[in-house]
PDB file of C-alpha atoms in Angstrom:
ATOM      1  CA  UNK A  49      38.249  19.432   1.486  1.00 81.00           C
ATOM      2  CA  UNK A  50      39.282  19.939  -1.934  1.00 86.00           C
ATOM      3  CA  UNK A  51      43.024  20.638  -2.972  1.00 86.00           C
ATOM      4  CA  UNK A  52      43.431  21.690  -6.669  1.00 89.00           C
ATOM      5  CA  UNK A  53      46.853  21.291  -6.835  1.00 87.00           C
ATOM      6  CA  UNK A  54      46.436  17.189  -5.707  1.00 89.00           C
ATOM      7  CA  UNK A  55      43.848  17.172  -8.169  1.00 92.00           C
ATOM      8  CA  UNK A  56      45.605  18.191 -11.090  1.00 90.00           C
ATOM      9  CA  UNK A  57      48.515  15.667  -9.716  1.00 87.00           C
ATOM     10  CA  UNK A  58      46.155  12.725  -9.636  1.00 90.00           C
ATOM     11  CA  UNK A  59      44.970  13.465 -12.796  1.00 92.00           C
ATOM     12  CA  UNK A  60      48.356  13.589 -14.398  1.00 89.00           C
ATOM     13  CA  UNK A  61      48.998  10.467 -12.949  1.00 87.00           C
ATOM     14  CA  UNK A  62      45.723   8.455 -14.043  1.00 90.00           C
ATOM     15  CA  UNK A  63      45.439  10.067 -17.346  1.00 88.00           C
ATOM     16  CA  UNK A  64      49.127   9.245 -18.045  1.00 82.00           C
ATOM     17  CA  UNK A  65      49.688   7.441 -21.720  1.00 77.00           C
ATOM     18  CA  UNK A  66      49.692   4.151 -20.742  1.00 83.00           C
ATOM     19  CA  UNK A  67      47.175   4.100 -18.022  1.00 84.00           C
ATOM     20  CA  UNK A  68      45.209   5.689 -20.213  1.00 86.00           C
ATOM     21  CA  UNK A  69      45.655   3.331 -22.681  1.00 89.00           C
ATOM     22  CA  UNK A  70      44.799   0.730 -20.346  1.00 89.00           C
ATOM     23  CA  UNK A  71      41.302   2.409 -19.275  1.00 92.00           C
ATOM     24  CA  UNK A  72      40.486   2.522 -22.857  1.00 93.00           C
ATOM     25  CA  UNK A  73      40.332  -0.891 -23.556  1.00 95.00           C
ATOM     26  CA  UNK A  74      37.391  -2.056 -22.202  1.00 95.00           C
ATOM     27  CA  UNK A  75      35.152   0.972 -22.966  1.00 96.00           C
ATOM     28  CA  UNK A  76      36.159   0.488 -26.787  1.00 97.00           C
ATOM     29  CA  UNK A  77      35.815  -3.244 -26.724  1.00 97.00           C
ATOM     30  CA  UNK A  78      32.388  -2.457 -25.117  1.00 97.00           C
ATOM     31  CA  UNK A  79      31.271  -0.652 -27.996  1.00 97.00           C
ATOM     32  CA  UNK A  80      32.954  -2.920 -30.877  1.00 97.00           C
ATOM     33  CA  UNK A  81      30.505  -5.895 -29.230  1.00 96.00           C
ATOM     34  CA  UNK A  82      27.370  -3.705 -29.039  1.00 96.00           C
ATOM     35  CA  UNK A  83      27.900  -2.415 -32.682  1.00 96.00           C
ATOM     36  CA  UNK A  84      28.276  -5.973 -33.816  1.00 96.00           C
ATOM     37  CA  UNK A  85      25.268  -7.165 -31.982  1.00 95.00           C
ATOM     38  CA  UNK A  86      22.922  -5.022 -32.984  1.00 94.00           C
ATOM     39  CA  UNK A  87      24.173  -5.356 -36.904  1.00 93.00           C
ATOM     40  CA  UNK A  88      23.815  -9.205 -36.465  1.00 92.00           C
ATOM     41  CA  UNK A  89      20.366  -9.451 -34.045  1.00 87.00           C
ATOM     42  CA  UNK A  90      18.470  -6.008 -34.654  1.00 89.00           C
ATOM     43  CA  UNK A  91      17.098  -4.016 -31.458  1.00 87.00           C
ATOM     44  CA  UNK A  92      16.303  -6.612 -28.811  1.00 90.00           C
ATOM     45  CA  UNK A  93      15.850  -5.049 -24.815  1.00 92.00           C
ATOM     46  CA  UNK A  94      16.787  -7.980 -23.269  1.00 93.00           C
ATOM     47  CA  UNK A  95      19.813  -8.585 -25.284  1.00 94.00           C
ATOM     48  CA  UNK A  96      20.869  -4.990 -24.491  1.00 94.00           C
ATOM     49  CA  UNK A  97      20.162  -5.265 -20.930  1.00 94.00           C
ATOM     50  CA  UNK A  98      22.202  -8.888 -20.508  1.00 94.00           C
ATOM     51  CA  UNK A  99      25.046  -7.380 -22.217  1.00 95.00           C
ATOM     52  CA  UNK A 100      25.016  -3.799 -20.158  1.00 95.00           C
ATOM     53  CA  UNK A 101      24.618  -5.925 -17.311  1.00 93.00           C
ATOM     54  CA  UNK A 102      27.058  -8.999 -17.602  1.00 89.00           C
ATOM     55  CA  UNK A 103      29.939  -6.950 -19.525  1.00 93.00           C
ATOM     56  CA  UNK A 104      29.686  -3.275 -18.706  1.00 94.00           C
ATOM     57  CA  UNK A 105      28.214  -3.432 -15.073  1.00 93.00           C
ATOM     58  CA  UNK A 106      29.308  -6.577 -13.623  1.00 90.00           C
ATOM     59  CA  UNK A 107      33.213  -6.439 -15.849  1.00 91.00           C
ATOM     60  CA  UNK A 108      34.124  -3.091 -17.054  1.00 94.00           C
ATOM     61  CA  UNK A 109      32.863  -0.706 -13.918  1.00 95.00           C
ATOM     62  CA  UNK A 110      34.604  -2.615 -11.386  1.00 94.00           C
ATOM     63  CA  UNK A 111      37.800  -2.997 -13.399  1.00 94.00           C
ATOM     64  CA  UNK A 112      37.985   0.331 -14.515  1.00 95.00           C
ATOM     65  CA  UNK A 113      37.293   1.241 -10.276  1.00 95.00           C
ATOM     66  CA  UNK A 114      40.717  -0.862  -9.910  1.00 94.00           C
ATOM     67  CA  UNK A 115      42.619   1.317 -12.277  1.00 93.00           C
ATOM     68  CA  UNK A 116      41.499   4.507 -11.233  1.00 94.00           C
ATOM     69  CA  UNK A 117      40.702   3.747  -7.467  1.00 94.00           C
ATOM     70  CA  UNK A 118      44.175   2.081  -6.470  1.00 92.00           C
ATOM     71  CA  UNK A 119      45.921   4.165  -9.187  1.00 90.00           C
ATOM     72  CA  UNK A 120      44.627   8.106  -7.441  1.00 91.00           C
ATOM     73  CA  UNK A 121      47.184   7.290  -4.658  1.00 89.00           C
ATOM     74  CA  UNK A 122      48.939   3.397  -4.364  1.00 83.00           C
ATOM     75  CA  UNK A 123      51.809   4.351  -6.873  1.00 81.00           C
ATOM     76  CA  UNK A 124      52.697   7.439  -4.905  1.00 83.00           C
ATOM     77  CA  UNK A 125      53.031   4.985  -1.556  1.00 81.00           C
ATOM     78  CA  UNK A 126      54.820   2.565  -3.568  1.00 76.00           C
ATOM     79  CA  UNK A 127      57.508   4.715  -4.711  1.00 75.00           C
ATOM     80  CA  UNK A 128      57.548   6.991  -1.879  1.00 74.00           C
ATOM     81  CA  UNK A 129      56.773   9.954  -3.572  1.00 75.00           C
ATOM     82  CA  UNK A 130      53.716  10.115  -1.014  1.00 80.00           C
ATOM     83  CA  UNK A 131      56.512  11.657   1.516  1.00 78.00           C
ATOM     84  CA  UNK A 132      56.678  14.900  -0.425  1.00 79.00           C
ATOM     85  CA  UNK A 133      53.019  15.462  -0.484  1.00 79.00           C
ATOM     86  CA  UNK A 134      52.266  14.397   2.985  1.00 80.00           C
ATOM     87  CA  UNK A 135      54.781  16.816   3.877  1.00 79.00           C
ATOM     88  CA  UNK A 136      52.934  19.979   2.401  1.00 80.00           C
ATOM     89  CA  UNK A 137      50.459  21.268   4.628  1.00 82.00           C
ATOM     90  CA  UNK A 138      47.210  20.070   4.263  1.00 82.00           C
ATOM     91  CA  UNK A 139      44.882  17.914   6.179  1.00 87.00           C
ATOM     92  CA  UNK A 140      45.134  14.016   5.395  1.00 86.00           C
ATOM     93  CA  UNK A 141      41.242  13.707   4.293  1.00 87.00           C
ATOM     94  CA  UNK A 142      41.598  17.100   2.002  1.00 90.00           C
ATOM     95  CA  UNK A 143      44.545  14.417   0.225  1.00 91.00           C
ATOM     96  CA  UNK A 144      42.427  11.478   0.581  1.00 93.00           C
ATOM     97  CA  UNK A 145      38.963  13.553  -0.350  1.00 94.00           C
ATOM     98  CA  UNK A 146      40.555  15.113  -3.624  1.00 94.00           C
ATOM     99  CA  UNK A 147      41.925  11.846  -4.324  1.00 94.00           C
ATOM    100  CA  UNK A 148      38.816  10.145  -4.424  1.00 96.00           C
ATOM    101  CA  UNK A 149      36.840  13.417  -6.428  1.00 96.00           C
ATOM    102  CA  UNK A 150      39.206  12.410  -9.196  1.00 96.00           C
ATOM    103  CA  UNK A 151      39.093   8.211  -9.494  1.00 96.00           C
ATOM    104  CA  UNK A 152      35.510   8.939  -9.015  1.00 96.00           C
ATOM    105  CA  UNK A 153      35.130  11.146 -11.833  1.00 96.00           C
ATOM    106  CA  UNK A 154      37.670   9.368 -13.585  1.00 96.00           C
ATOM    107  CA  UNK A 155      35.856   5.555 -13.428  1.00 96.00           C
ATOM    108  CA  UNK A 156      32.460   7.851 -14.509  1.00 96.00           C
ATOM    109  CA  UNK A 157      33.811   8.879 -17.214  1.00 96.00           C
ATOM    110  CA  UNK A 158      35.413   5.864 -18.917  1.00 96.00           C
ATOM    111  CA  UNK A 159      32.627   3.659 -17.758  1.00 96.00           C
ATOM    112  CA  UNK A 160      28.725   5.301 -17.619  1.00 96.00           C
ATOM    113  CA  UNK A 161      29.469   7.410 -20.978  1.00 96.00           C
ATOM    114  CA  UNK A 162      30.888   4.416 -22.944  1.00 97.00           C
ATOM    115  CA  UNK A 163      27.519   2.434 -21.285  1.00 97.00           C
ATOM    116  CA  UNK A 164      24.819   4.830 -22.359  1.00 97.00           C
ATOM    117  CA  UNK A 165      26.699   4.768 -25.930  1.00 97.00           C
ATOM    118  CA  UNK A 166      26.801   1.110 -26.161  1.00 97.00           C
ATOM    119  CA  UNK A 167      22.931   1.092 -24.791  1.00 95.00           C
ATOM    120  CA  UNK A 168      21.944   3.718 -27.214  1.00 96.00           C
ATOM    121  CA  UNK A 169      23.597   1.513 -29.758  1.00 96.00           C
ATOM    122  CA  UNK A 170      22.266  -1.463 -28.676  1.00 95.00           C
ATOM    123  CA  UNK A 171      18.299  -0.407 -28.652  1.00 93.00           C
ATOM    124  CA  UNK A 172      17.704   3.201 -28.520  1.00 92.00           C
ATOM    125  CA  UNK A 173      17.236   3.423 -24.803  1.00 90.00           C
ATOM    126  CA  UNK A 174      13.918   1.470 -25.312  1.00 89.00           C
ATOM    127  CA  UNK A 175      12.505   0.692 -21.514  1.00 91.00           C
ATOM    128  CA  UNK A 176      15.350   3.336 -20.670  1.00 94.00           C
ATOM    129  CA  UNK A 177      17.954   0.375 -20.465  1.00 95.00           C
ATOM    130  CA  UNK A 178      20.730   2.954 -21.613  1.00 95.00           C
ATOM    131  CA  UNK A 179      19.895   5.606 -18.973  1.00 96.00           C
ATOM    132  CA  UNK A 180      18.899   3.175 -16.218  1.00 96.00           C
ATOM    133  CA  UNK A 181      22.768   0.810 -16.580  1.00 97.00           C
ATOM    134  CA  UNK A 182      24.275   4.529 -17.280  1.00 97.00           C
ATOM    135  CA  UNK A 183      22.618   5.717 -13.619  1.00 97.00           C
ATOM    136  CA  UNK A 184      24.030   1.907 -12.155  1.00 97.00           C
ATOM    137  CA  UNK A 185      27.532   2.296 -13.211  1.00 97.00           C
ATOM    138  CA  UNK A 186      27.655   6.255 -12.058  1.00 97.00           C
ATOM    139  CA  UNK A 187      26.539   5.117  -8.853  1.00 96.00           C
ATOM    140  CA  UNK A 188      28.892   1.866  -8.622  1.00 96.00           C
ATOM    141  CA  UNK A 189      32.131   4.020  -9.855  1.00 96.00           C
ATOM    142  CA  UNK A 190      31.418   5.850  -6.372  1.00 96.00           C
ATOM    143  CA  UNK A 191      31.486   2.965  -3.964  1.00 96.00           C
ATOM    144  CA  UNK A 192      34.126   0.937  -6.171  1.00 96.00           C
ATOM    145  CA  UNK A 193      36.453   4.440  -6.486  1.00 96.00           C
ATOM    146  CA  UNK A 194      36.390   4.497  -2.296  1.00 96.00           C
ATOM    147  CA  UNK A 195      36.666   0.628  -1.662  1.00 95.00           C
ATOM    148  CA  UNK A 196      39.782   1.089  -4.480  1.00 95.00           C
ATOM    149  CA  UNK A 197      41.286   3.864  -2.950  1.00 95.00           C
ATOM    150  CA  UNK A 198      41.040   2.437   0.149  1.00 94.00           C
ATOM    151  CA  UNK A 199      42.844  -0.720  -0.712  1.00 93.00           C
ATOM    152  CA  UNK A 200      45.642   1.547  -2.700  1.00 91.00           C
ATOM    153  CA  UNK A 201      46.739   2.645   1.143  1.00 90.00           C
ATOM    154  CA  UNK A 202      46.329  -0.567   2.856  1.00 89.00           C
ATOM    155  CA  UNK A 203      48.394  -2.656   0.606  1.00 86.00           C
ATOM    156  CA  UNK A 204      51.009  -2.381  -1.933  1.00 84.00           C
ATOM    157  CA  UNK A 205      49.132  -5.353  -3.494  1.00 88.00           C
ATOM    158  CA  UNK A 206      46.102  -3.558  -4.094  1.00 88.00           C
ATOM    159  CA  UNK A 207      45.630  -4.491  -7.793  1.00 89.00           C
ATOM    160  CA  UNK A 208      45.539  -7.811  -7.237  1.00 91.00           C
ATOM    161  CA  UNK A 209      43.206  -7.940  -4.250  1.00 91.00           C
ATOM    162  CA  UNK A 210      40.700  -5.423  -5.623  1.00 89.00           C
ATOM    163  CA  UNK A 211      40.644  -7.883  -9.067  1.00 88.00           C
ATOM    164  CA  UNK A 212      40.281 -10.542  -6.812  1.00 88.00           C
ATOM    165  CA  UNK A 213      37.198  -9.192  -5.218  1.00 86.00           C
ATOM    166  CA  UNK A 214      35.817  -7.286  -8.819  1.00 82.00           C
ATOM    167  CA  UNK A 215      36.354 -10.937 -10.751  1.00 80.00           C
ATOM    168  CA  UNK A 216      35.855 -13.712  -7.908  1.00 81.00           C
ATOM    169  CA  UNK A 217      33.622 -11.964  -5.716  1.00 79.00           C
ATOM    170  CA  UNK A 218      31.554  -9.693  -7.503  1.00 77.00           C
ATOM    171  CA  UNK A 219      31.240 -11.790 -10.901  1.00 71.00           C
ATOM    172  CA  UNK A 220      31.515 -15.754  -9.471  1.00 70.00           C
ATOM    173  CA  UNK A 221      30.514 -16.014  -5.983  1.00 65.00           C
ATOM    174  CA  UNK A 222      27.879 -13.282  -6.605  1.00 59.00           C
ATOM    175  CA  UNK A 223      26.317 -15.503  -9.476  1.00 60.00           C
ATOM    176  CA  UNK A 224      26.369 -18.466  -7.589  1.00 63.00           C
ATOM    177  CA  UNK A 225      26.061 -17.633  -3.881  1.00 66.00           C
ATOM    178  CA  UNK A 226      22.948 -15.778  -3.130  1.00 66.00           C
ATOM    179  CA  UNK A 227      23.650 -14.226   0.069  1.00 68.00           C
ATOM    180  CA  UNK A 228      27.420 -12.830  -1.449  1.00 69.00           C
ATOM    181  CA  UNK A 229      24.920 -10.691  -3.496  1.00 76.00           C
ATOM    182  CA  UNK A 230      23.741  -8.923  -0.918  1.00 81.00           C
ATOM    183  CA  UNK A 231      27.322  -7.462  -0.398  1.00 83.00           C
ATOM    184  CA  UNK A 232      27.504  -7.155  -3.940  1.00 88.00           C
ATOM    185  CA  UNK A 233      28.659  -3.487  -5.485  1.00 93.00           C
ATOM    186  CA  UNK A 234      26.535  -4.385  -8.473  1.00 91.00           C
ATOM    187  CA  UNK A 235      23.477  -5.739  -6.994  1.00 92.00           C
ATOM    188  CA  UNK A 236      23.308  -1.861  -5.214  1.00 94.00           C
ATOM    189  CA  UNK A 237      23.515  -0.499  -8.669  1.00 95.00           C
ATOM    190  CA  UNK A 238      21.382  -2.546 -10.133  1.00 94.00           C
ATOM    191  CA  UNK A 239      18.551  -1.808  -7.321  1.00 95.00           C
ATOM    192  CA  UNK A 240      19.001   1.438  -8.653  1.00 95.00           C
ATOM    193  CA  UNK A 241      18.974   0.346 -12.115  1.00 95.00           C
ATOM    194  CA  UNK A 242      15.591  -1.445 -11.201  1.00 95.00           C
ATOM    195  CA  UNK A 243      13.721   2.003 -10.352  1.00 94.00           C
ATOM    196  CA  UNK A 244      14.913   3.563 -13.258  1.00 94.00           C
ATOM    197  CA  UNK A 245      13.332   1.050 -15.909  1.00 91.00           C
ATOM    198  CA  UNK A 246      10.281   0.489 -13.482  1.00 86.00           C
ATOM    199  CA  UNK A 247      10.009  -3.028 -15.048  1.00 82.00           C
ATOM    200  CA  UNK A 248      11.562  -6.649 -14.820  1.00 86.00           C
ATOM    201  CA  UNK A 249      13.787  -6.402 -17.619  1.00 91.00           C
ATOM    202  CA  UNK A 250      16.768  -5.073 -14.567  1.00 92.00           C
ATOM    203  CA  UNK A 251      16.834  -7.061 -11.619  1.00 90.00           C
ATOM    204  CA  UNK A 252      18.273  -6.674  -8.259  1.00 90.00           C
ATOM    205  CA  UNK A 253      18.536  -9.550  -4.963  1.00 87.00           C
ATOM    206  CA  UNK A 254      19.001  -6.271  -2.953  1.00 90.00           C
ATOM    207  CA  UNK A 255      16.071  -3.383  -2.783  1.00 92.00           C
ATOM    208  CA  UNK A 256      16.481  -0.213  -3.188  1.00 94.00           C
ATOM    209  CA  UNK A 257      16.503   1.543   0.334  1.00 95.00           C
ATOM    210  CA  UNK A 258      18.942  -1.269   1.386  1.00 94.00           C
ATOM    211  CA  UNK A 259      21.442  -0.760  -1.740  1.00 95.00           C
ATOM    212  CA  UNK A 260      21.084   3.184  -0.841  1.00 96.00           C
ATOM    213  CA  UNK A 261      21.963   2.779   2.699  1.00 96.00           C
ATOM    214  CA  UNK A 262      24.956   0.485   2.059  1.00 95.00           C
ATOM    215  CA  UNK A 263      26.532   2.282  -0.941  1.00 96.00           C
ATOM    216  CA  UNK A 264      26.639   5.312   1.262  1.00 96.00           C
ATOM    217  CA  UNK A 265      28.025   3.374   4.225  1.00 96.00           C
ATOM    218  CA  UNK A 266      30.158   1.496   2.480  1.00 95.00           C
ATOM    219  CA  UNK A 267      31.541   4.883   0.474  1.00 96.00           C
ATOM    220  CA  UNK A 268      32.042   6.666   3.851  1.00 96.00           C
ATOM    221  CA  UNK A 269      33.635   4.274   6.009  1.00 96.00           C
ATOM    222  CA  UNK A 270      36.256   3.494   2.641  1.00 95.00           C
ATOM    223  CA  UNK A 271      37.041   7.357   2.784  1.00 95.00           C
ATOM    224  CA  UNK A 272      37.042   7.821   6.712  1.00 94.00           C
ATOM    225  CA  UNK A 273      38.851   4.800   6.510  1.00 94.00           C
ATOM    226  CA  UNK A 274      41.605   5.417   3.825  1.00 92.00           C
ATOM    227  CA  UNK A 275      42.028   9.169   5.520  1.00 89.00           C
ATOM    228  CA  UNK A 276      42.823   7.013   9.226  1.00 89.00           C
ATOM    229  CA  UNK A 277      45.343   5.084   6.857  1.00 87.00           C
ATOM    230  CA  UNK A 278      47.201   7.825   5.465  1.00 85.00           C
ATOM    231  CA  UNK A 279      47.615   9.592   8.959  1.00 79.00           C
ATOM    232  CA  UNK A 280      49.296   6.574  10.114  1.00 78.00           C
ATOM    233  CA  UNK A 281      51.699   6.539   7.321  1.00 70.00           C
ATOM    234  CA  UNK A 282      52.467  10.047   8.079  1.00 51.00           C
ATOM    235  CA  UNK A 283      53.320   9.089  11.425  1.00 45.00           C
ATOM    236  CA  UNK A 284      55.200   6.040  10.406  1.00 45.00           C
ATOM    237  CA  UNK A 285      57.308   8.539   8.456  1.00 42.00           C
ATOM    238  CA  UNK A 286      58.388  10.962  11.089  1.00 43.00           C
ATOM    239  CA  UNK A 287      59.521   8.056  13.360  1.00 38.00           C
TER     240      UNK A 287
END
């Protein structure tokens, strides 16, 4: 299920100077504010748990899942490059499974390390605020990486629709609409965010067995989904 070869691709392609540039950004900017914060307002939990959880969680995760979850596979589609690889001989969800290994571990690593450094920053880990929005935006950068990847082989517009949904939907409509929150990416995370502090300074609309059950549906049907996808581009092809 795992191709090396597509992996090292991928990477090549994510990690490229610009995009890499570009997934940067955020995770730098992230720490600049936290720095600042803390010189200006001293160690303060709920001021480190606002900002983990209105910048990083609910603005950087899900942006970063854009770039690395429509980036693992829409630009080969877009400039047909896809056609080479489809034509070596492996099975569409090895592609689409190796694919998703790699904007999964890609989103991790730009967006829980620079979160548990901002949160160690910020107040030490005090109530574990660090680990617990570190744990959130591990598990979100799995169920945004799939949903992203997914969209990078339905549309050639995927960008745009997956900021659509990270910026209108998770961020506007999920502050202001309660029931959008229950289909809310970061209101899973943040169930398990919840458990981890075992207090009320994290909150979640959505409990925990219900954000467990959905992230893994929601990460499995993307990937079942995105592997159907590619098979029918393959066929599309060859006609």
């Amino acid at each position: 299920m795992y191709d090396p070869t597509v992996a090292r691709l991928t990477y090549r392609g994510l990690l490229g100077r610009r995009r890499a540039l570009i997934l940067g950004v955020l995770p730098v900017l992230l720490i600049v504010i936290s720095a600042a914060v803390r010189g200006f307002s001293g160690a303060d939990d709920q001021v480190a748990s606002d900002l983990l959880g209105g910048f990083a969680l609910a603005t950087m995760v899900p942006i970063i899942g854009v770039i690395a979850g429509t980036g693992a596979i829409g630009p080969e589609i877009d400039d047909g490059s896809v056609v080479y690889l489809l034509a070596k001989p492996l099975k569409r969800p090895t592609i689409i499974f190796t694919k998703l290994i790699v904007a999964i571990a890609v989103t991790m690593a730009f967006s829980a390390v620079p979160t548990f450094v901002a949160g160690m920053i910020l107040n030490g880990n005090g109530q574990q605020i660090a680990v617990a929005y570190t744990v959130a935006a591990l598990v979100a950068s799995i169920a945004y990486a799939a949903m992203f990847l997914l969209l990078g082989t339905v549309t050639r517009h995927a960008v745009v629709f997956g900021l659509v949904y990270a910026l209108v939907w998770e961020a506007l409509f999920g502050s202001l609409v309660s029931g959008a929150r229950t289909l809310s990416v970061q209101q899973w995370a943040l169930a398990v965010a919840h458990k981890v502090t075992g207090g009320d300074i994290v909150t979640s609309d959505v409990s925990l067995p219900t954000a467990t059950v959905l992230l893994v549906v929601v990460t499995a049907l993307a990937t079942w989904y995105a592997g159907q996808r590619l098979r029918s581009l393959t066929l599309a092809g060859e006609e």
